[in-house]
mmCIF file of C-alpha atoms and ligand atoms in Angstrom:
data_model
loop_
_atom_site.group_PDB
_atom_site.id
_atom_site.type_symbol
_atom_site.label_atom_id
_atom_site.label_comp_id
_atom_site.label_asym_id
_atom_site.label_seq_id
_atom_site.Cartn_x
_atom_site.Cartn_y
_atom_site.Cartn_z
ATOM 1 C CA MET A 1 131.471 84.231 92.744
ATOM 2 C CA ILE A 2 132.629 81.612 95.263
ATOM 3 C CA LEU A 3 132.718 77.837 95.123
ATOM 4 C CA ALA A 4 131.686 75.850 98.215
ATOM 5 C CA ILE A 5 132.638 72.236 98.887
ATOM 6 C CA GLU A 6 131.156 69.919 101.518
ATOM 7 C CA THR A 7 132.356 66.336 102.065
ATOM 8 C CA SER A 8 132.167 65.854 105.840
ATOM 9 C CA CYS A 9 130.168 62.640 105.804
ATOM 10 C CA ASP A 10 128.602 60.641 102.981
ATOM 11 C CA ASP A 11 127.272 63.353 100.650
ATOM 12 C CA SER A 12 129.548 65.035 98.102
ATOM 13 C CA ALA A 13 128.210 68.559 97.616
ATOM 14 C CA VAL A 14 129.254 71.673 95.686
ATOM 15 C CA ALA A 15 127.619 75.073 95.281
ATOM 16 C CA LEU A 16 128.244 78.408 93.596
ATOM 17 C CA LEU A 17 127.172 81.614 95.338
ATOM 18 C CA ASN A 18 127.519 85.255 94.467
ATOM 19 C CA LEU A 19 129.174 87.675 96.870
ATOM 20 C CA ASN A 20 125.777 88.609 98.368
ATOM 21 C CA GLY A 21 125.373 85.015 99.562
ATOM 22 C CA ASP A 22 122.708 84.171 96.962
ATOM 23 C CA VAL A 23 122.931 80.584 95.801
ATOM 24 C CA ILE A 24 123.468 80.323 92.039
ATOM 25 C CA ILE A 25 123.474 76.540 92.008
ATOM 26 C CA SER A 26 123.781 73.824 94.631
ATOM 27 C CA GLN A 27 124.358 70.165 93.803
ATOM 28 C CA ILE A 28 124.535 67.073 95.957
ATOM 29 C CA SER A 29 125.611 63.592 95.016
ATOM 30 C CA SER A 30 124.275 61.134 97.555
ATOM 31 C CA GLN A 31 126.149 57.949 98.409
ATOM 32 C CA ILE A 32 123.180 56.408 100.200
ATOM 33 C CA GLU A 33 122.976 53.417 97.849
ATOM 34 C CA LEU A 34 126.541 52.422 98.714
ATOM 35 C CA HIS A 35 125.940 52.417 102.484
ATOM 36 C CA GLN A 36 122.281 51.352 102.703
ATOM 37 C CA LYS A 37 122.830 47.653 103.077
ATOM 38 C CA TYR A 38 125.248 48.149 106.004
ATOM 39 C CA GLY A 39 122.627 50.077 108.020
ATOM 40 C CA GLY A 40 124.997 53.072 108.398
ATOM 41 C CA ILE A 41 127.929 54.928 106.844
ATOM 42 C CA VAL A 42 131.154 53.020 106.179
ATOM 43 C CA PRO A 43 133.853 55.775 106.468
ATOM 44 C CA GLU A 44 136.400 54.148 104.145
ATOM 45 C CA ILE A 45 133.832 53.720 101.356
ATOM 46 C CA ALA A 46 132.661 57.333 101.847
ATOM 47 C CA SER A 47 136.099 58.920 101.390
ATOM 48 C CA ARG A 48 136.953 56.838 98.331
ATOM 49 C CA LYS A 49 133.676 57.798 96.704
ATOM 50 C CA HIS A 50 134.221 61.533 97.385
ATOM 51 C CA LEU A 51 137.528 61.251 95.560
ATOM 52 C CA THR A 52 135.893 60.155 92.314
ATOM 53 C CA THR A 53 132.658 62.179 92.628
ATOM 54 C CA LEU A 54 133.986 65.628 93.497
ATOM 55 C CA PRO A 55 135.817 66.406 90.204
ATOM 56 C CA LEU A 56 132.810 65.194 88.188
ATOM 57 C CA LEU A 57 130.396 67.316 90.232
ATOM 58 C CA LEU A 58 132.525 70.410 89.821
ATOM 59 C CA ARG A 59 132.907 69.886 86.081
ATOM 60 C CA SER A 60 129.146 69.474 85.586
ATOM 61 C CA LEU A 61 128.510 72.542 87.759
ATOM 62 C CA MET A 62 130.868 74.730 85.725
ATOM 63 C CA GLU A 63 129.673 73.383 82.369
ATOM 64 C CA SER A 64 125.977 73.737 83.188
ATOM 65 C CA HIS A 65 126.509 77.455 83.866
ATOM 66 C CA ASP A 66 129.176 77.974 81.228
ATOM 67 C CA LEU A 67 131.534 79.244 83.913
ATOM 68 C CA ASN A 68 135.264 79.600 84.025
ATOM 69 C CA LEU A 69 137.308 78.701 87.117
ATOM 70 C CA LYS A 70 138.996 82.093 86.747
ATOM 71 C CA ASP A 71 135.694 83.732 87.812
ATOM 72 C CA LEU A 72 136.080 82.272 91.313
ATOM 73 C CA LYS A 73 137.081 84.750 94.055
ATOM 74 C CA ALA A 74 137.434 82.195 96.874
ATOM 75 C CA ILE A 75 136.725 78.597 97.806
ATOM 76 C CA ALA A 76 134.786 77.718 100.954
ATOM 77 C CA VAL A 77 135.276 74.220 102.321
ATOM 78 C CA THR A 78 134.039 72.239 105.316
ATOM 79 C CA TYR A 79 137.124 71.365 107.329
ATOM 80 C CA ALA A 80 135.534 70.100 110.571
ATOM 81 C CA PRO A 81 133.868 68.228 112.230
ATOM 82 C CA GLY A 82 133.128 64.929 110.507
ATOM 83 C CA LEU A 83 134.710 61.761 109.185
ATOM 84 C CA ILE A 84 138.372 62.637 108.853
ATOM 85 C CA GLY A 85 138.942 60.726 105.603
ATOM 86 C CA SER A 86 135.923 62.384 103.977
ATOM 87 C CA LEU A 87 136.925 65.857 105.194
ATOM 88 C CA LEU A 88 140.472 65.403 103.914
ATOM 89 C CA VAL A 89 139.246 64.733 100.379
ATOM 90 C CA GLY A 90 137.290 68.020 100.244
ATOM 91 C CA VAL A 91 140.021 70.009 101.974
ATOM 92 C CA SER A 92 142.784 68.668 99.705
ATOM 93 C CA TYR A 93 140.666 69.360 96.654
ATOM 94 C CA ALA A 94 139.911 72.921 97.781
ATOM 95 C CA LYS A 95 143.556 73.622 98.640
ATOM 96 C CA THR A 96 144.831 72.372 95.288
ATOM 97 C CA LEU A 97 142.283 74.370 93.328
ATOM 98 C CA ALA A 98 142.837 77.542 95.373
ATOM 99 C CA TRP A 99 146.585 77.249 95.083
ATOM 100 C CA MET A 100 146.350 76.834 91.295
ATOM 101 C CA LEU A 101 143.995 79.819 90.991
ATOM 102 C CA ASN A 102 145.832 81.891 93.623
ATOM 103 C CA ILE A 103 142.639 82.614 95.598
ATOM 104 C CA PRO A 104 141.886 82.146 99.336
ATOM 105 C CA VAL A 105 140.347 79.075 100.932
ATOM 106 C CA ILE A 106 137.761 79.850 103.602
ATOM 107 C CA PRO A 107 137.578 77.005 106.133
ATOM 108 C CA ILE A 108 134.063 76.494 107.476
ATOM 109 C CA ASP A 109 132.792 74.526 110.445
ATOM 110 C CA HIS A 110 130.070 72.112 109.344
ATOM 111 C CA LEU A 111 127.987 72.862 112.448
ATOM 112 C CA GLU A 112 128.125 76.582 111.761
ATOM 113 C CA GLY A 113 126.925 75.801 108.231
ATOM 114 C CA HIS A 114 123.879 73.964 109.624
ATOM 115 C CA LEU A 115 123.345 76.743 112.167
ATOM 116 C CA LEU A 116 123.116 79.426 109.469
ATOM 117 C CA ALA A 117 121.244 77.239 106.928
ATOM 118 C CA PRO A 118 117.841 78.694 107.947
ATOM 119 C CA PHE A 119 118.995 82.032 106.436
ATOM 120 C CA LEU A 120 119.170 80.407 102.986
ATOM 121 C CA ASP A 121 115.401 80.107 102.713
ATOM 122 C CA ASN A 122 113.973 82.625 105.203
ATOM 123 C CA LYS A 123 114.261 86.348 104.642
ATOM 124 C CA GLU A 124 112.845 87.233 108.077
ATOM 125 C CA ILE A 125 115.203 85.393 110.381
ATOM 126 C CA ARG A 126 117.574 87.607 112.391
ATOM 127 C CA PHE A 127 120.064 87.188 115.223
ATOM 128 C CA PRO A 128 119.490 86.409 118.066
ATOM 129 C CA TYR A 129 117.670 83.107 117.684
ATOM 130 C CA LEU A 130 117.421 79.731 119.342
ATOM 131 C CA ALA A 131 118.617 76.902 117.118
ATOM 132 C CA LEU A 132 118.399 73.165 117.395
ATOM 133 C CA ILE A 133 120.906 71.413 115.139
ATOM 134 C CA ALA A 134 119.661 67.831 114.896
ATOM 135 C CA SER A 135 121.606 65.661 112.481
ATOM 136 C CA GLY A 136 123.161 62.223 112.198
ATOM 137 C CA GLY A 137 126.177 63.311 114.220
ATOM 138 C CA HIS A 138 124.950 66.120 116.481
ATOM 139 C CA THR A 139 122.089 67.324 118.639
ATOM 140 C CA HIS A 140 123.010 70.809 119.789
ATOM 141 C CA LEU A 141 120.735 73.452 121.263
ATOM 142 C CA ILE A 142 122.341 76.823 120.643
ATOM 143 C CA GLN A 143 121.714 80.483 121.311
ATOM 144 C CA ALA A 144 122.980 82.226 118.162
ATOM 145 C CA SER A 145 123.478 85.889 119.081
ATOM 146 C CA GLY A 146 125.521 87.002 116.062
ATOM 147 C CA LEU A 147 127.947 85.725 113.461
ATOM 148 C CA GLY A 148 130.466 83.601 115.404
ATOM 149 C CA ASP A 149 128.738 84.389 118.714
ATOM 150 C CA TYR A 150 127.218 81.081 119.744
ATOM 151 C CA LYS A 151 126.381 79.667 123.159
ATOM 152 C CA LEU A 152 125.732 75.975 123.646
ATOM 153 C CA LEU A 153 122.648 75.556 125.850
ATOM 154 C CA GLY A 154 122.321 71.787 125.680
ATOM 155 C CA ARG A 155 123.339 68.765 123.696
ATOM 156 C CA THR A 156 122.911 65.034 123.555
ATOM 157 C CA MET A 157 124.572 63.021 126.263
ATOM 158 C CA ASP A 158 124.715 59.897 124.072
ATOM 159 C CA ASP A 159 123.368 59.346 120.538
ATOM 160 C CA ALA A 160 122.448 62.140 118.125
ATOM 161 C CA ALA A 161 118.775 62.461 117.134
ATOM 162 C CA GLY A 162 119.409 61.341 113.538
ATOM 163 C CA GLU A 163 121.488 58.452 114.823
ATOM 164 C CA ALA A 164 118.515 57.383 116.968
ATOM 165 C CA TYR A 165 116.314 57.368 113.839
ATOM 166 C CA ASP A 166 118.936 55.337 111.964
ATOM 167 C CA LYS A 167 119.416 52.806 114.786
ATOM 168 C CA VAL A 168 115.684 52.365 115.382
ATOM 169 C CA ALA A 169 115.149 51.757 111.667
ATOM 170 C CA LYS A 170 117.911 49.141 111.731
ATOM 171 C CA MET A 171 116.343 47.444 114.785
ATOM 172 C CA LEU A 172 113.115 47.171 112.823
ATOM 173 C CA GLY A 173 115.024 45.578 109.919
ATOM 174 C CA PHE A 174 115.435 48.587 107.602
ATOM 175 C CA GLN A 175 118.271 50.089 105.609
ATOM 176 C CA TYR A 176 120.006 53.437 106.190
ATOM 177 C CA PRO A 177 118.948 56.289 106.478
ATOM 178 C CA GLY A 178 116.287 55.814 109.129
ATOM 179 C CA GLY A 179 114.655 59.262 109.273
ATOM 180 C CA PRO A 180 112.744 59.300 105.972
ATOM 181 C CA LEU A 181 111.891 55.623 106.455
ATOM 182 C CA ILE A 182 110.374 56.131 109.923
ATOM 183 C CA GLU A 183 108.274 58.938 108.431
ATOM 184 C CA GLN A 184 106.974 56.612 105.701
ATOM 185 C CA LEU A 185 106.131 53.935 108.277
ATOM 186 C CA THR A 186 104.428 56.548 110.472
ATOM 187 C CA ALA A 187 102.097 57.374 107.586
ATOM 188 C CA CYS A 188 101.030 53.683 107.666
ATOM 189 C CA CYS A 189 99.936 53.939 111.328
ATOM 190 C CA PRO A 190 97.905 57.089 112.078
ATOM 191 C CA GLU A 191 97.160 56.013 115.665
ATOM 192 C CA PRO A 192 100.240 54.529 117.318
ATOM 193 C CA THR A 193 99.522 52.693 120.581
ATOM 194 C CA ILE A 194 102.891 52.197 122.323
ATOM 195 C CA THR A 195 103.918 54.667 125.020
ATOM 196 C CA PHE A 196 107.697 54.858 125.107
ATOM 197 C CA PRO A 197 109.351 56.568 128.117
ATOM 198 C CA VAL A 198 110.253 60.255 127.675
ATOM 199 C CA PRO A 199 114.030 60.538 128.288
ATOM 200 C CA LEU A 200 115.200 62.817 131.167
ATOM 201 C CA LYS A 201 111.568 63.396 132.142
ATOM 202 C CA GLY A 202 111.156 65.773 135.061
ATOM 203 C CA LYS A 203 114.857 66.774 134.995
ATOM 204 C CA LYS A 204 115.713 70.467 134.757
ATOM 205 C CA THR A 205 117.986 70.189 131.745
ATOM 206 C CA LEU A 206 118.315 71.333 128.170
ATOM 207 C CA ASN A 207 120.307 68.220 127.313
ATOM 208 C CA PHE A 208 119.053 65.272 125.301
ATOM 209 C CA SER A 209 119.420 61.534 125.732
ATOM 210 C CA PHE A 210 118.237 58.883 123.321
ATOM 211 C CA SER A 211 119.913 55.697 124.556
ATOM 212 C CA GLY A 212 117.159 54.691 127.040
ATOM 213 C CA LEU A 213 114.513 55.295 124.409
ATOM 214 C CA LYS A 214 116.512 53.243 121.922
ATOM 215 C CA THR A 215 116.695 50.338 124.392
ATOM 216 C CA ALA A 216 112.937 50.556 124.999
ATOM 217 C CA VAL A 217 112.335 50.374 121.242
ATOM 218 C CA ARG A 218 114.742 47.448 120.913
ATOM 219 C CA ASN A 219 112.947 45.535 123.716
ATOM 220 C CA GLU A 220 109.595 46.180 122.055
ATOM 221 C CA ALA A 221 110.943 45.043 118.662
ATOM 222 C CA ILE A 222 112.252 41.815 120.230
ATOM 223 C CA ARG A 223 108.997 41.248 122.150
ATOM 224 C CA GLN A 224 106.935 41.737 119.010
ATOM 225 C CA LYS A 225 109.341 39.603 116.920
ATOM 226 C CA VAL A 226 109.628 42.081 114.051
ATOM 227 C CA TYR A 227 113.292 41.478 113.247
ATOM 228 C CA THR A 228 115.809 38.703 113.784
ATOM 229 C CA GLU A 229 119.480 39.578 114.261
ATOM 230 C CA GLY A 230 121.464 39.018 111.056
ATOM 231 C CA GLN A 231 118.401 39.294 108.792
ATOM 232 C CA ARG A 232 119.000 41.250 105.522
ATOM 233 C CA LEU A 233 118.017 44.917 105.953
ATOM 234 C CA ILE A 234 115.118 45.927 103.692
ATOM 235 C CA THR A 235 113.777 49.072 101.968
ATOM 236 C CA PHE A 236 110.341 50.640 102.403
ATOM 237 C CA GLU A 237 109.249 49.168 99.043
ATOM 238 C CA GLU A 238 110.168 45.695 100.275
ATOM 239 C CA TYR A 239 108.231 46.381 103.485
ATOM 240 C CA LEU A 240 105.132 47.110 101.396
ATOM 241 C CA ASP A 241 105.494 43.651 99.837
ATOM 242 C CA ILE A 242 105.573 41.778 103.188
ATOM 243 C CA PRO A 243 102.622 39.362 102.930
ATOM 244 C CA ASP A 244 101.952 39.152 106.700
ATOM 245 C CA ALA A 245 99.632 42.148 107.372
ATOM 246 C CA ASP A 246 99.812 41.704 111.145
ATOM 247 C CA ARG A 247 103.635 41.842 111.134
ATOM 248 C CA LYS A 248 103.509 44.953 108.941
ATOM 249 C CA ASN A 249 101.165 46.640 111.409
ATOM 250 C CA ARG A 250 103.399 45.757 114.354
ATOM 251 C CA ILE A 251 106.420 47.304 112.599
ATOM 252 C CA ALA A 252 104.539 50.484 111.648
ATOM 253 C CA ASN A 253 103.138 50.821 115.166
ATOM 254 C CA ILE A 254 106.608 50.718 116.763
ATOM 255 C CA ALA A 255 107.984 53.206 114.185
ATOM 256 C CA ALA A 256 105.043 55.612 114.581
ATOM 257 C CA SER A 257 105.187 55.411 118.388
ATOM 258 C CA PHE A 258 108.908 56.267 118.241
ATOM 259 C CA GLN A 259 108.225 59.180 115.848
ATOM 260 C CA LYS A 260 105.521 60.465 118.213
ATOM 261 C CA ILE A 261 107.876 60.568 121.183
ATOM 262 C CA MET A 262 110.604 62.272 119.124
ATOM 263 C CA THR A 263 108.181 65.115 118.313
ATOM 264 C CA VAL A 264 107.400 65.451 122.031
ATOM 265 C CA ILE A 265 111.108 65.512 123.044
ATOM 266 C CA MET A 266 112.034 68.166 120.466
ATOM 267 C CA ALA A 267 109.099 70.439 121.315
ATOM 268 C CA GLU A 268 109.630 70.113 125.095
ATOM 269 C CA ARG A 269 113.311 71.072 124.913
ATOM 270 C CA MET A 270 112.616 73.995 122.601
ATOM 271 C CA ALA A 271 109.819 75.174 124.911
ATOM 272 C CA ASP A 272 112.128 75.068 127.948
ATOM 273 C CA ALA A 273 114.919 76.844 126.046
ATOM 274 C CA LEU A 274 112.549 79.594 124.840
ATOM 275 C CA LYS A 275 111.456 80.113 128.429
ATOM 276 C CA LYS A 276 115.023 80.205 129.728
ATOM 277 C CA THR A 277 116.404 82.553 127.072
ATOM 278 C CA GLY A 278 113.350 84.694 126.307
ATOM 279 C CA LEU A 279 114.235 84.465 122.597
ATOM 280 C CA LYS A 280 111.491 85.268 120.106
ATOM 281 C CA GLN A 281 112.781 83.288 117.135
ATOM 282 C CA MET A 282 113.715 79.638 116.846
ATOM 283 C CA ALA A 283 115.051 77.441 114.084
ATOM 284 C CA LEU A 284 115.375 73.725 113.539
ATOM 285 C CA THR A 285 118.178 72.639 111.261
ATOM 286 C CA GLY A 286 120.254 69.558 110.284
ATOM 287 C CA GLY A 287 119.002 66.350 108.660
ATOM 288 C CA VAL A 288 116.288 65.712 111.273
ATOM 289 C CA ALA A 289 114.769 69.121 110.446
ATOM 290 C CA ALA A 290 113.444 67.455 107.275
ATOM 291 C CA ASN A 291 110.970 65.573 109.489
ATOM 292 C CA THR A 292 107.431 66.818 108.845
ATOM 293 C CA GLY A 293 106.102 65.631 112.224
ATOM 294 C CA ILE A 294 108.793 67.514 114.158
ATOM 295 C CA ARG A 295 108.347 70.610 111.967
ATOM 296 C CA ALA A 296 104.609 70.534 112.678
ATOM 297 C CA SER A 297 105.050 70.150 116.425
ATOM 298 C CA LEU A 298 107.510 73.096 116.546
ATOM 299 C CA SER A 299 105.132 75.189 114.446
ATOM 300 C CA ARG A 300 102.355 74.494 116.979
ATOM 301 C CA LEU A 301 104.727 75.431 119.815
ATOM 302 C CA ALA A 302 105.604 78.688 118.024
ATOM 303 C CA THR A 303 101.925 79.588 117.681
ATOM 304 C CA ARG A 304 101.252 78.829 121.357
ATOM 305 C CA ARG A 305 104.244 80.903 122.485
ATOM 306 C CA GLY A 306 103.811 83.736 119.989
ATOM 307 C CA VAL A 307 107.323 83.278 118.559
ATOM 308 C CA GLN A 308 108.542 82.730 115.005
ATOM 309 C CA VAL A 309 109.910 79.406 113.815
ATOM 310 C CA PHE A 310 112.155 78.847 110.777
ATOM 311 C CA PHE A 311 113.236 75.737 108.915
ATOM 312 C CA PRO A 312 115.561 75.420 105.929
ATOM 313 C CA GLU A 313 113.930 73.929 102.836
ATOM 314 C CA VAL A 314 114.154 70.152 103.034
ATOM 315 C CA GLY A 315 117.151 69.983 100.642
ATOM 316 C CA ASN A 316 119.033 72.445 102.841
ATOM 317 C CA CYS A 317 118.338 70.516 106.082
ATOM 318 C CA THR A 318 120.541 67.572 105.187
ATOM 319 C CA ASP A 319 124.190 68.111 104.261
ATOM 320 C CA ASN A 320 124.740 70.581 101.418
ATOM 321 C CA ALA A 321 127.377 73.021 100.192
ATOM 322 C CA ALA A 322 125.041 76.039 99.940
ATOM 323 C CA MET A 323 125.099 76.476 103.739
ATOM 324 C CA ILE A 324 128.912 76.278 103.727
ATOM 325 C CA GLY A 325 129.164 78.922 100.989
ATOM 326 C CA TYR A 326 126.590 81.134 102.721
ATOM 327 C CA THR A 327 128.560 81.036 105.995
ATOM 328 C CA ALA A 328 131.804 81.883 104.163
ATOM 329 C CA VAL A 329 130.198 84.897 102.454
ATOM 330 C CA GLN A 330 128.990 86.200 105.839
ATOM 331 C CA TYR A 331 132.579 86.151 107.117
ATOM 332 C CA MET A 332 133.892 87.779 103.930
ATOM 333 C CA ASN A 333 131.244 90.505 104.117
ATOM 334 C CA GLY A 334 131.924 90.912 107.842
ATOM 335 C CA GLY A 335 135.396 92.079 106.875
ATOM 336 C CA ILE A 336 137.222 88.906 107.829
ATOM 337 C CA THR A 337 139.532 88.322 104.883
ATOM 338 C CA ASN A 338 142.856 87.451 106.518
ATOM 339 C CA PHE A 339 142.407 83.746 105.929
ATOM 340 C CA GLU A 340 145.361 81.488 106.622
ATOM 341 C CA PRO A 341 147.725 80.694 103.756
ATOM 342 C CA VAL A 342 146.081 78.057 101.588
ATOM 343 C CA LEU A 343 148.647 75.348 102.195
ATOM 344 C CA ASN A 344 148.380 75.620 106.029
ATOM 345 C CA LEU A 345 144.795 74.398 106.103
ATOM 346 C CA ASN A 346 144.115 70.977 107.584
ATOM 347 C CA ALA A 347 141.004 68.938 108.354
ATOM 348 C CA SER A 348 139.846 68.115 111.875
ATOM 349 C CA SER A 349 137.298 65.611 113.144
ATOM 350 C CA LYS A 350 136.464 67.962 116.060
ATOM 351 C CA SER A 351 134.553 71.222 115.847
ATOM 352 C CA PRO A 352 136.877 74.244 116.097
ATOM 353 C CA ILE A 353 134.120 76.655 117.122
ATOM 354 C CA GLY A 354 134.229 74.820 120.437
ATOM 355 C CA LEU A 355 130.575 73.800 120.487
ATOM 356 C CA MET A 356 131.545 70.172 120.949
ATOM 357 C CA ASP A 357 133.745 70.771 123.956
ATOM 358 C CA ILE A 358 131.701 73.024 126.225
ATOM 359 C CA GLN A 359 130.402 71.198 129.275
ATOM 360 C CA VAL A 360 126.710 71.805 129.918
HETATM 361 O O1 KG4 B 401 122.647 66.719 108.457
HETATM 362 P P1 KG4 B 401 122.764 65.353 107.857
HETATM 363 O O2 KG4 B 401 122.510 65.193 106.374
HETATM 364 O O3 KG4 B 401 124.167 64.739 108.108
HETATM 365 C C1 KG4 B 401 124.907 64.932 109.283
HETATM 366 O O4 KG4 B 401 125.548 66.010 109.412
HETATM 367 O O5 KG4 B 401 124.819 64.019 110.134
HETATM 368 O O6 KG4 B 401 121.786 64.397 108.682
HETATM 369 C C2 KG4 B 401 121.602 63.056 108.366
HETATM 370 C C3 KG4 B 401 120.655 62.472 109.412
HETATM 371 C C4 KG4 B 401 120.462 60.956 109.301
HETATM 372 O O7 KG4 B 401 120.618 60.411 110.593
HETATM 373 C C5 KG4 B 401 119.029 60.814 108.802
HETATM 374 O O8 KG4 B 401 118.370 59.645 109.266
HETATM 375 C C6 KG4 B 401 118.384 62.066 109.366
HETATM 376 O O9 KG4 B 401 119.356 63.070 109.243
HETATM 377 N N1 KG4 B 401 117.188 62.434 108.602
HETATM 378 C C7 KG4 B 401 115.955 62.476 109.130
HETATM 379 C C8 KG4 B 401 115.069 62.786 108.076
HETATM 380 N N2 KG4 B 401 115.805 62.941 106.931
HETATM 381 C C9 KG4 B 401 117.105 62.727 107.269
HETATM 382 N N3 KG4 B 401 115.536 62.263 110.398
HETATM 383 C C10 KG4 B 401 114.212 62.364 110.639
HETATM 384 N N4 KG4 B 401 113.299 62.623 109.665
HETATM 385 C C11 KG4 B 401 113.684 62.845 108.370
HETATM 386 N N5 KG4 B 401 112.787 63.109 107.440
HETATM 387 ZN ZN1 ZN B 402 125.381 67.668 108.711
#
C-alpha cells in the first residue's frame, strides 16, 4: 500500500492506493472558505492551513481503515509545480514520514497527476491520447504517447482557463472559486444574448488566450453596472436573494454568455488538435473538466469525429491525491524504483517534466 500527499495549492489531500494503482481511499480537505472572501487564493494562508490539516487528515485516514503506518511501502508526494510554501509543507511531511519508516518518497509532478487522472475512472483509456489540462494554474494541450512521454502542443499565452472563470466571477461580484459559480448562474439564463469575441479567431494555433475575453467581459460588466469596485464579494445564495430581478438577469446573462464562449474555445482547440495529431482518444482533465457544459461540448465533438472522450469523475478533476498516487504506482510498476535518497528531495514552483518551458 502507498500513501499519496497533495498540497500544491489550496486543497490538502491524502489517498491510499494498493500496488495495482486501485484507490483504497481518497480524502480532500478544502480551504475554500478561508480564501473565498478574497476572490482568490492567499498563498501564506494556504501553507499555514496545510500544516495543521495534513496530520489530522492522515490520522483520520489511517484510523478509518484501521491501518498501521508500517504497512506503507512508499510515499508519493506532489513536489512541483505550485505555490512553493504549500508544496514545501507536503514535501517536508512526506520526507519526515518516509525517513522515520525507512521507505522511499516518490516525487510526482502535479501536472502529470492531472494528465493521468482520467485513468482513475476510465478502464478503456489507453496511450496515446490527446489531453487538455485545464485548471486554475494551467491550460496545456498535450499529446500523451506513453508514461513520461509527453509533447506539449499548445498552452495559454496569458491566464489559465480556471483563472479566467475565477476572475470573471470576481468581476461580477462573486467569491472564489468562479467555475462552479458560473455554472450555477448559467443555469439561471438558458438563452444568453451577449456575443463575446472568440480569442485567436482565425489564427492557426493550438494555443489559448483568455485576456482579451476577460477584458470584454469586464467592459460589459461595467456597462451593465453589475458590480462596483470594492463591493463585498457574494455567494450564489446571496445572489438568489438580490431583490432587483433585472440586475440578477443582467448578471446571469453575462455569466452564461461567458460560459458559452468557453465551451466553443475548448471544443475548437480540441478539434484542431485531433485533426493535427490524428489521435483517436481525447481527455479533459484539471478543475475546469468538472464543467458540465464543456464536458457536453467535447462529447458532441467526439461523436462528430468518431473518437472517444474521457473525463475523470468530478472529484478527480480538481486537485486530489489519488491522481498523485496513481502516477507513482505507474512508475513503480514500470520498474523505476531508484528514487533519490529521501532527504535530497526538494519542492519546486516550476514543472520538472518541462511542460511549462517548451516554446510553442
Ligand atoms: O485543478 P484545480 O483544483 O487546481 C489547480 O491545479 O489549479 O483547479 C481549480 C480551478 C479553479 O480555477 C476553479 O474555478 C476551476 O478549477 N473549476 C471549474 C469548475 N470547478 C472548478 N471551472 C469551470 N467549471 C467548473 N465546474
Ligand atoms: Zn491542479
